[in-house]
Amino acid sequence: MLLDLMPENYLWINQRIASQKGIKFADMVEVSSKIGKIQIKAYPTEKIGPNNLFCIHGFGASSQELTLGFNNGAADNTIIEDIIEPVFGSAAMHETIVEIRKV
């Protein structure tokens, strides 16, 4: 049912930052971190802050058995670093620093 609402994941990027980088809606961009990189279509919007990026989790699966996610968008887990929050010991998934460029 969720795929009916969003059949592919896009990378949400702040509209002003996207304009500075020459990125328009549906342009392919590369997002890279210390551990990997992904390519994904851009969704410039003012609905996200200038120092943040967002994409839906669960797309871009590398397993062909995951038929709805295989080669559909990008897998965010490819770029998320394994950072453990020191007080609670939980994963700090929203702390990954990335670079973005138009492909």
mmCIF file of N, CA and C in Angstrom:
data_model
loop_
_atom_site.group_PDB
_atom_site.id
_atom_site.type_symbol
_atom_site.label_atom_id
_atom_site.label_comp_id
_atom_site.label_asym_id
_atom_site.label_seq_id
_atom_site.Cartn_x
_atom_site.Cartn_y
_atom_site.Cartn_z
ATOM 1 N N MET A 1 0.815 -1.181 0.000
ATOM 2 C CA MET A 1 0.000 0.000 0.000
ATOM 3 C C MET A 1 0.870 1.260 0.000
ATOM 4 N N LEU A 2 2.001 1.225 0.705
ATOM 5 C CA LEU A 2 2.871 2.392 0.722
ATOM 6 C C LEU A 2 3.462 2.683 -0.658
ATOM 7 N N LEU A 3 3.727 1.648 -1.421
ATOM 8 C CA LEU A 3 4.260 1.859 -2.776
ATOM 9 C C LEU A 3 3.256 2.557 -3.677
ATOM 10 N N ASP A 4 1.971 2.435 -3.394
ATOM 11 C CA ASP A 4 0.968 3.174 -4.155
ATOM 12 C C ASP A 4 1.116 4.675 -3.919
ATOM 13 N N LEU A 5 1.498 5.052 -2.710
ATOM 14 C CA LEU A 5 1.684 6.462 -2.375
ATOM 15 C C LEU A 5 3.027 7.001 -2.838
ATOM 16 N N MET A 6 4.056 6.158 -2.779
ATOM 17 C CA MET A 6 5.400 6.573 -3.159
ATOM 18 C C MET A 6 6.115 5.390 -3.808
ATOM 19 N N PRO A 7 6.012 5.250 -5.128
ATOM 20 C CA PRO A 7 6.600 4.101 -5.804
ATOM 21 C C PRO A 7 8.128 4.124 -5.871
ATOM 22 N N GLU A 8 8.751 5.264 -5.586
ATOM 23 C CA GLU A 8 10.206 5.375 -5.603
ATOM 24 C C GLU A 8 10.616 6.384 -4.548
ATOM 25 N N ASN A 9 11.759 6.156 -3.899
ATOM 26 C CA ASN A 9 12.190 7.159 -2.923
ATOM 27 C C ASN A 9 13.010 8.249 -3.603
ATOM 28 N N TYR A 10 12.830 9.443 -3.103
ATOM 29 C CA TYR A 10 13.576 10.614 -3.556
ATOM 30 C C TYR A 10 14.364 11.160 -2.377
ATOM 31 N N LEU A 11 15.417 11.890 -2.674
ATOM 32 C CA LEU A 11 16.191 12.557 -1.643
ATOM 33 C C LEU A 11 15.640 13.961 -1.455
ATOM 34 N N TRP A 12 15.105 14.215 -0.275
ATOM 35 C CA TRP A 12 14.627 15.556 0.044
ATOM 36 C C TRP A 12 15.844 16.420 0.339
ATOM 37 N N ILE A 13 15.931 17.557 -0.327
ATOM 38 C CA ILE A 13 17.010 18.516 -0.123
ATOM 39 C C ILE A 13 16.386 19.900 -0.097
ATOM 40 N N ASN A 14 16.907 20.769 0.738
ATOM 41 C CA ASN A 14 16.390 22.123 0.837
ATOM 42 C C ASN A 14 16.478 22.814 -0.525
ATOM 43 N N GLN A 15 15.407 23.497 -0.906
ATOM 44 C CA GLN A 15 15.305 24.146 -2.219
ATOM 45 C C GLN A 15 16.444 25.141 -2.458
ATOM 46 N N ARG A 16 16.785 25.935 -1.468
ATOM 47 C CA ARG A 16 17.855 26.935 -1.635
ATOM 48 C C ARG A 16 19.212 26.273 -1.841
ATOM 49 N N ILE A 17 19.479 25.211 -1.084
ATOM 50 C CA ILE A 17 20.747 24.482 -1.234
ATOM 51 C C ILE A 17 20.797 23.808 -2.602
ATOM 52 N N ALA A 18 19.676 23.218 -3.011
ATOM 53 C CA ALA A 18 19.614 22.571 -4.325
ATOM 54 C C ALA A 18 19.891 23.586 -5.433
ATOM 55 N N SER A 19 19.309 24.764 -5.334
ATOM 56 C CA SER A 19 19.526 25.800 -6.352
ATOM 57 C C SER A 19 20.997 26.200 -6.413
ATOM 58 N N GLN A 20 21.642 26.330 -5.259
ATOM 59 C CA GLN A 20 23.069 26.670 -5.217
ATOM 60 C C GLN A 20 23.924 25.611 -5.903
ATOM 61 N N LYS A 21 23.487 24.352 -5.823
ATOM 62 C CA LYS A 21 24.240 23.246 -6.413
ATOM 63 C C LYS A 21 23.767 22.899 -7.826
ATOM 64 N N GLY A 22 22.795 23.651 -8.343
ATOM 65 C CA GLY A 22 22.284 23.395 -9.690
ATOM 66 C C GLY A 22 21.425 22.143 -9.786
ATOM 67 N N ILE A 23 20.799 21.755 -8.680
ATOM 68 C CA ILE A 23 20.001 20.530 -8.631
ATOM 69 C C ILE A 23 18.525 20.884 -8.773
ATOM 70 N N LYS A 24 17.855 20.213 -9.691
ATOM 71 C CA LYS A 24 16.424 20.404 -9.918
ATOM 72 C C LYS A 24 15.678 19.096 -9.614
ATOM 73 N N PHE A 25 14.336 19.181 -9.573
ATOM 74 C CA PHE A 25 13.518 18.007 -9.286
ATOM 75 C C PHE A 25 13.859 16.858 -10.236
ATOM 76 N N ALA A 26 14.041 15.675 -9.697
ATOM 77 C CA ALA A 26 14.320 14.411 -10.388
ATOM 78 C C ALA A 26 15.718 14.326 -10.988
ATOM 79 N N ASP A 27 16.577 15.339 -10.746
ATOM 80 C CA ASP A 27 17.979 15.196 -11.144
ATOM 81 C C ASP A 27 18.599 14.069 -10.328
ATOM 82 N N MET A 28 19.495 13.316 -10.941
ATOM 83 C CA MET A 28 20.207 12.272 -10.222
ATOM 84 C C MET A 28 21.353 12.916 -9.443
ATOM 85 N N VAL A 29 21.433 12.586 -8.154
ATOM 86 C CA VAL A 29 22.503 13.100 -7.308
ATOM 87 C C VAL A 29 23.231 11.933 -6.649
ATOM 88 N N GLU A 30 24.467 12.199 -6.254
ATOM 89 C CA GLU A 30 25.244 11.215 -5.499
ATOM 90 C C GLU A 30 25.397 11.736 -4.078
ATOM 91 N N VAL A 31 25.080 10.881 -3.127
ATOM 92 C CA VAL A 31 25.243 11.198 -1.713
ATOM 93 C C VAL A 31 26.314 10.260 -1.177
ATOM 94 N N SER A 32 27.370 10.829 -0.593
ATOM 95 C CA SER A 32 28.454 9.982 -0.100
ATOM 96 C C SER A 32 28.775 10.309 1.352
ATOM 97 N N SER A 33 29.125 9.261 2.086
ATOM 98 C CA SER A 33 29.574 9.384 3.475
ATOM 99 C C SER A 33 30.935 8.707 3.576
ATOM 100 N N LYS A 34 31.451 8.579 4.793
ATOM 101 C CA LYS A 34 32.736 7.904 5.005
ATOM 102 C C LYS A 34 32.691 6.438 4.566
ATOM 103 N N ILE A 35 31.500 5.827 4.586
ATOM 104 C CA ILE A 35 31.434 4.384 4.361
ATOM 105 C C ILE A 35 30.825 3.962 3.026
ATOM 106 N N GLY A 36 30.253 4.881 2.280
ATOM 107 C CA GLY A 36 29.648 4.471 1.014
ATOM 108 C C GLY A 36 29.004 5.631 0.285
ATOM 109 N N LYS A 37 28.376 5.302 -0.830
ATOM 110 C CA LYS A 37 27.673 6.327 -1.599
ATOM 111 C C LYS A 37 26.481 5.708 -2.307
ATOM 112 N N ILE A 38 25.492 6.554 -2.569
ATOM 113 C CA ILE A 38 24.288 6.136 -3.280
ATOM 114 C C ILE A 38 23.979 7.155 -4.361
ATOM 115 N N GLN A 39 23.198 6.739 -5.341
ATOM 116 C CA GLN A 39 22.657 7.653 -6.332
ATOM 117 C C GLN A 39 21.137 7.599 -6.223
ATOM 118 N N ILE A 40 20.533 8.778 -6.228
ATOM 119 C CA ILE A 40 19.101 8.885 -5.993
ATOM 120 C C ILE A 40 18.588 10.158 -6.659
ATOM 121 N N LYS A 41 17.323 10.173 -7.008
ATOM 122 C CA LYS A 41 16.725 11.364 -7.612
ATOM 123 C C LYS A 41 16.428 12.403 -6.523
ATOM 124 N N ALA A 42 16.589 13.674 -6.896
ATOM 125 C CA ALA A 42 16.421 14.778 -5.951
ATOM 126 C C ALA A 42 14.982 15.284 -5.895
ATOM 127 N N TYR A 43 14.594 15.704 -4.706
ATOM 128 C CA TYR A 43 13.306 16.361 -4.479
ATOM 129 C C TYR A 43 13.569 17.645 -3.702
ATOM 130 N N PRO A 44 13.885 18.748 -4.405
ATOM 131 C CA PRO A 44 14.105 20.019 -3.718
ATOM 132 C C PRO A 44 12.797 20.534 -3.108
ATOM 133 N N THR A 45 12.855 20.957 -1.843
ATOM 134 C CA THR A 45 11.663 21.410 -1.136
ATOM 135 C C THR A 45 12.058 22.305 0.032
ATOM 136 N N GLU A 46 11.159 23.188 0.405
ATOM 137 C CA GLU A 46 11.368 24.005 1.600
ATOM 138 C C GLU A 46 10.874 23.269 2.851
ATOM 139 N N LYS A 47 10.421 22.030 2.691
ATOM 140 C CA LYS A 47 9.911 21.257 3.824
ATOM 141 C C LYS A 47 11.028 20.634 4.656
ATOM 142 N N ILE A 48 12.291 20.911 4.295
ATOM 143 C CA ILE A 48 13.425 20.364 5.038
ATOM 144 C C ILE A 48 14.463 21.465 5.215
ATOM 145 N N GLY A 49 15.141 21.425 6.356
ATOM 146 C CA GLY A 49 16.129 22.449 6.672
ATOM 147 C C GLY A 49 17.356 22.384 5.784
ATOM 148 N N PRO A 50 18.124 23.459 5.722
ATOM 149 C CA PRO A 50 19.270 23.530 4.823
ATOM 150 C C PRO A 50 20.435 22.608 5.184
ATOM 151 N N ASN A 51 20.496 22.129 6.401
ATOM 152 C CA ASN A 51 21.599 21.252 6.808
ATOM 153 C C ASN A 51 21.184 19.798 6.940
ATOM 154 N N ASN A 52 20.069 19.434 6.303
ATOM 155 C CA ASN A 52 19.546 18.077 6.432
ATOM 156 C C ASN A 52 19.203 17.499 5.072
ATOM 157 N N LEU A 53 19.204 16.185 5.013
ATOM 158 C CA LEU A 53 18.712 15.433 3.860
ATOM 159 C C LEU A 53 17.787 14.356 4.401
ATOM 160 N N PHE A 54 16.869 13.878 3.556
ATOM 161 C CA PHE A 54 15.934 12.845 3.993
ATOM 162 C C PHE A 54 15.577 11.964 2.812
ATOM 163 N N CYS A 55 15.503 10.664 3.060
ATOM 164 C CA CYS A 55 14.940 9.742 2.070
ATOM 165 C C CYS A 55 14.244 8.610 2.816
ATOM 166 N N ILE A 56 13.286 8.007 2.153
ATOM 167 C CA ILE A 56 12.515 6.927 2.751
ATOM 168 C C ILE A 56 13.368 5.665 2.853
ATOM 169 N N HIS A 57 13.309 5.006 3.982
ATOM 170 C CA HIS A 57 14.042 3.759 4.212
ATOM 171 C C HIS A 57 13.296 2.583 3.569
ATOM 172 N N GLY A 58 14.030 1.589 3.101
ATOM 173 C CA GLY A 58 13.418 0.361 2.596
ATOM 174 C C GLY A 58 13.495 0.195 1.088
ATOM 175 N N PHE A 59 14.006 1.193 0.402
ATOM 176 C CA PHE A 59 14.162 1.098 -1.050
ATOM 177 C C PHE A 59 15.593 0.694 -1.392
ATOM 178 N N GLY A 60 15.823 0.375 -2.661
ATOM 179 C CA GLY A 60 17.168 0.113 -3.148
ATOM 180 C C GLY A 60 17.794 -1.166 -2.647
ATOM 181 N N ALA A 61 17.009 -2.163 -2.347
ATOM 182 C CA ALA A 61 17.535 -3.432 -1.835
ATOM 183 C C ALA A 61 18.479 -4.078 -2.848
ATOM 184 N N SER A 62 19.520 -4.723 -2.345
ATOM 185 C CA SER A 62 20.463 -5.395 -3.233
ATOM 186 C C SER A 62 20.070 -6.847 -3.494
ATOM 187 N N SER A 63 19.141 -7.376 -2.724
ATOM 188 C CA SER A 63 18.676 -8.748 -2.910
ATOM 189 C C SER A 63 17.542 -8.794 -3.931
ATOM 190 N N GLN A 64 17.681 -9.625 -4.946
ATOM 191 C CA GLN A 64 16.644 -9.773 -5.964
ATOM 192 C C GLN A 64 15.367 -10.371 -5.382
ATOM 193 N N GLU A 65 15.486 -11.046 -4.247
ATOM 194 C CA GLU A 65 14.320 -11.638 -3.600
ATOM 195 C C GLU A 65 13.404 -10.577 -2.981
ATOM 196 N N LEU A 66 13.946 -9.407 -2.707
ATOM 197 C CA LEU A 66 13.139 -8.304 -2.185
ATOM 198 C C LEU A 66 12.614 -7.519 -3.388
ATOM 199 N N THR A 67 11.652 -8.106 -4.046
ATOM 200 C CA THR A 67 11.225 -7.652 -5.375
ATOM 201 C C THR A 67 10.694 -6.223 -5.411
ATOM 202 N N LEU A 68 10.077 -5.731 -4.361
ATOM 203 C CA LEU A 68 9.533 -4.375 -4.382
ATOM 204 C C LEU A 68 10.602 -3.310 -4.185
ATOM 205 N N GLY A 69 11.707 -3.660 -3.529
ATOM 206 C CA GLY A 69 12.765 -2.696 -3.269
ATOM 207 C C GLY A 69 13.982 -2.847 -4.147
ATOM 208 N N PHE A 70 14.131 -4.006 -4.811
ATOM 209 C CA PHE A 70 15.329 -4.278 -5.609
ATOM 210 C C PHE A 70 15.469 -3.279 -6.751
ATOM 211 N N ASN A 71 16.627 -2.609 -6.812
ATOM 212 C CA ASN A 71 16.936 -1.620 -7.850
ATOM 213 C C ASN A 71 15.869 -0.536 -7.982
ATOM 214 N N ASN A 72 15.204 -0.212 -6.903
ATOM 215 C CA ASN A 72 14.175 0.819 -6.909
ATOM 216 C C ASN A 72 14.601 1.911 -5.935
ATOM 217 N N GLY A 73 15.181 2.971 -6.453
ATOM 218 C CA GLY A 73 15.668 4.038 -5.589
ATOM 219 C C GLY A 73 17.011 3.683 -4.994
ATOM 220 N N ALA A 74 17.276 4.177 -3.789
ATOM 221 C CA ALA A 74 18.579 3.975 -3.159
ATOM 222 C C ALA A 74 18.410 3.465 -1.738
ATOM 223 N N ALA A 75 19.358 2.645 -1.305
ATOM 224 C CA ALA A 75 19.352 2.085 0.049
ATOM 225 C C ALA A 75 20.123 3.001 0.985
ATOM 226 N N ASP A 76 19.411 3.681 1.868
ATOM 227 C CA ASP A 76 20.066 4.614 2.781
ATOM 228 C C ASP A 76 21.038 3.930 3.735
ATOM 229 N N ASN A 77 20.825 2.653 4.016
ATOM 230 C CA ASN A 77 21.733 1.949 4.928
ATOM 231 C C ASN A 77 23.139 1.794 4.339
ATOM 232 N N THR A 78 23.308 2.061 3.056
ATOM 233 C CA THR A 78 24.621 2.014 2.419
ATOM 234 C C THR A 78 25.510 3.157 2.897
ATOM 235 N N ILE A 79 24.917 4.262 3.314
ATOM 236 C CA ILE A 79 25.705 5.433 3.719
ATOM 237 C C ILE A 79 25.622 5.756 5.207
ATOM 238 N N ILE A 80 24.707 5.114 5.950
ATOM 239 C CA ILE A 80 24.553 5.425 7.377
ATOM 240 C C ILE A 80 25.669 4.755 8.176
ATOM 241 N N GLU A 81 26.405 5.577 8.915
ATOM 242 C CA GLU A 81 27.503 5.071 9.733
ATOM 243 C C GLU A 81 26.974 4.381 10.989
ATOM 244 N N ASP A 82 27.741 3.430 11.493
ATOM 245 C CA ASP A 82 27.407 2.755 12.749
ATOM 246 C C ASP A 82 27.942 3.593 13.904
ATOM 247 N N ILE A 83 27.093 4.460 14.428
ATOM 248 C CA ILE A 83 27.470 5.316 15.549
ATOM 249 C C ILE A 83 26.584 4.936 16.731
ATOM 250 N N ILE A 84 27.201 4.672 17.859
ATOM 251 C CA ILE A 84 26.462 4.294 19.058
ATOM 252 C C ILE A 84 26.394 5.487 20.004
ATOM 253 N N GLU A 85 25.196 5.817 20.442
ATOM 254 C CA GLU A 85 24.980 6.901 21.392
ATOM 255 C C GLU A 85 25.565 6.451 22.728
ATOM 256 N N PRO A 86 26.497 7.222 23.320
ATOM 257 C CA PRO A 86 27.248 6.732 24.485
ATOM 258 C C PRO A 86 26.448 6.561 25.777
ATOM 259 N N VAL A 87 25.380 7.286 25.981
ATOM 260 C CA VAL A 87 24.640 7.183 27.241
ATOM 261 C C VAL A 87 23.659 6.019 27.220
ATOM 262 N N PHE A 88 22.851 5.920 26.166
ATOM 263 C CA PHE A 88 21.816 4.881 26.089
ATOM 264 C C PHE A 88 22.264 3.633 25.341
ATOM 265 N N GLY A 89 23.320 3.749 24.546
ATOM 266 C CA GLY A 89 23.818 2.604 23.799
ATOM 267 C C GLY A 89 23.005 2.264 22.561
ATOM 268 N N SER A 90 22.180 3.201 22.117
ATOM 269 C CA SER A 90 21.363 2.943 20.924
ATOM 270 C C SER A 90 22.042 3.514 19.679
ATOM 271 N N ALA A 91 21.578 3.070 18.531
ATOM 272 C CA ALA A 91 22.132 3.555 17.270
ATOM 273 C C ALA A 91 21.759 5.024 17.063
ATOM 274 N N ALA A 92 22.729 5.816 16.651
ATOM 275 C CA ALA A 92 22.511 7.235 16.351
ATOM 276 C C ALA A 92 22.474 7.380 14.830
ATOM 277 N N MET A 93 21.382 6.941 14.237
ATOM 278 C CA MET A 93 21.304 6.864 12.772
ATOM 279 C C MET A 93 21.250 8.218 12.081
ATOM 280 N N HIS A 94 20.950 9.265 12.796
ATOM 281 C CA HIS A 94 20.774 10.562 12.163
ATOM 282 C C HIS A 94 21.988 11.458 12.335
ATOM 283 N N GLU A 95 23.141 10.869 12.540
ATOM 284 C CA GLU A 95 24.363 11.627 12.781
ATOM 285 C C GLU A 95 25.372 11.502 11.654
ATOM 286 N N THR A 96 25.021 10.922 10.546
ATOM 287 C CA THR A 96 25.952 10.709 9.445
ATOM 288 C C THR A 96 26.137 11.998 8.649
ATOM 289 N N ILE A 97 27.393 12.399 8.481
ATOM 290 C CA ILE A 97 27.722 13.585 7.683
ATOM 291 C C ILE A 97 27.956 13.125 6.241
ATOM 292 N N VAL A 98 27.299 13.798 5.295
ATOM 293 C CA VAL A 98 27.395 13.409 3.889
ATOM 294 C C VAL A 98 27.741 14.589 3.005
ATOM 295 N N GLU A 99 28.173 14.281 1.814
ATOM 296 C CA GLU A 99 28.390 15.250 0.738
ATOM 297 C C GLU A 99 27.387 14.905 -0.350
ATOM 298 N N ILE A 100 26.936 15.928 -1.076
ATOM 299 C CA ILE A 100 25.983 15.695 -2.163
ATOM 300 C C ILE A 100 26.453 16.444 -3.406
ATOM 301 N N ARG A 101 26.298 15.780 -4.552
ATOM 302 C CA ARG A 101 26.639 16.428 -5.820
ATOM 303 C C ARG A 101 25.731 15.907 -6.919
ATOM 304 N N LYS A 102 25.489 16.752 -7.898
ATOM 305 C CA LYS A 102 24.693 16.349 -9.054
ATOM 306 C C LYS A 102 25.512 15.428 -9.932
ATOM 307 N N VAL A 103 24.890 14.368 -10.418
ATOM 308 C CA VAL A 103 25.586 13.396 -11.269
ATOM 309 C C VAL A 103 25.360 13.762 -12.726
#
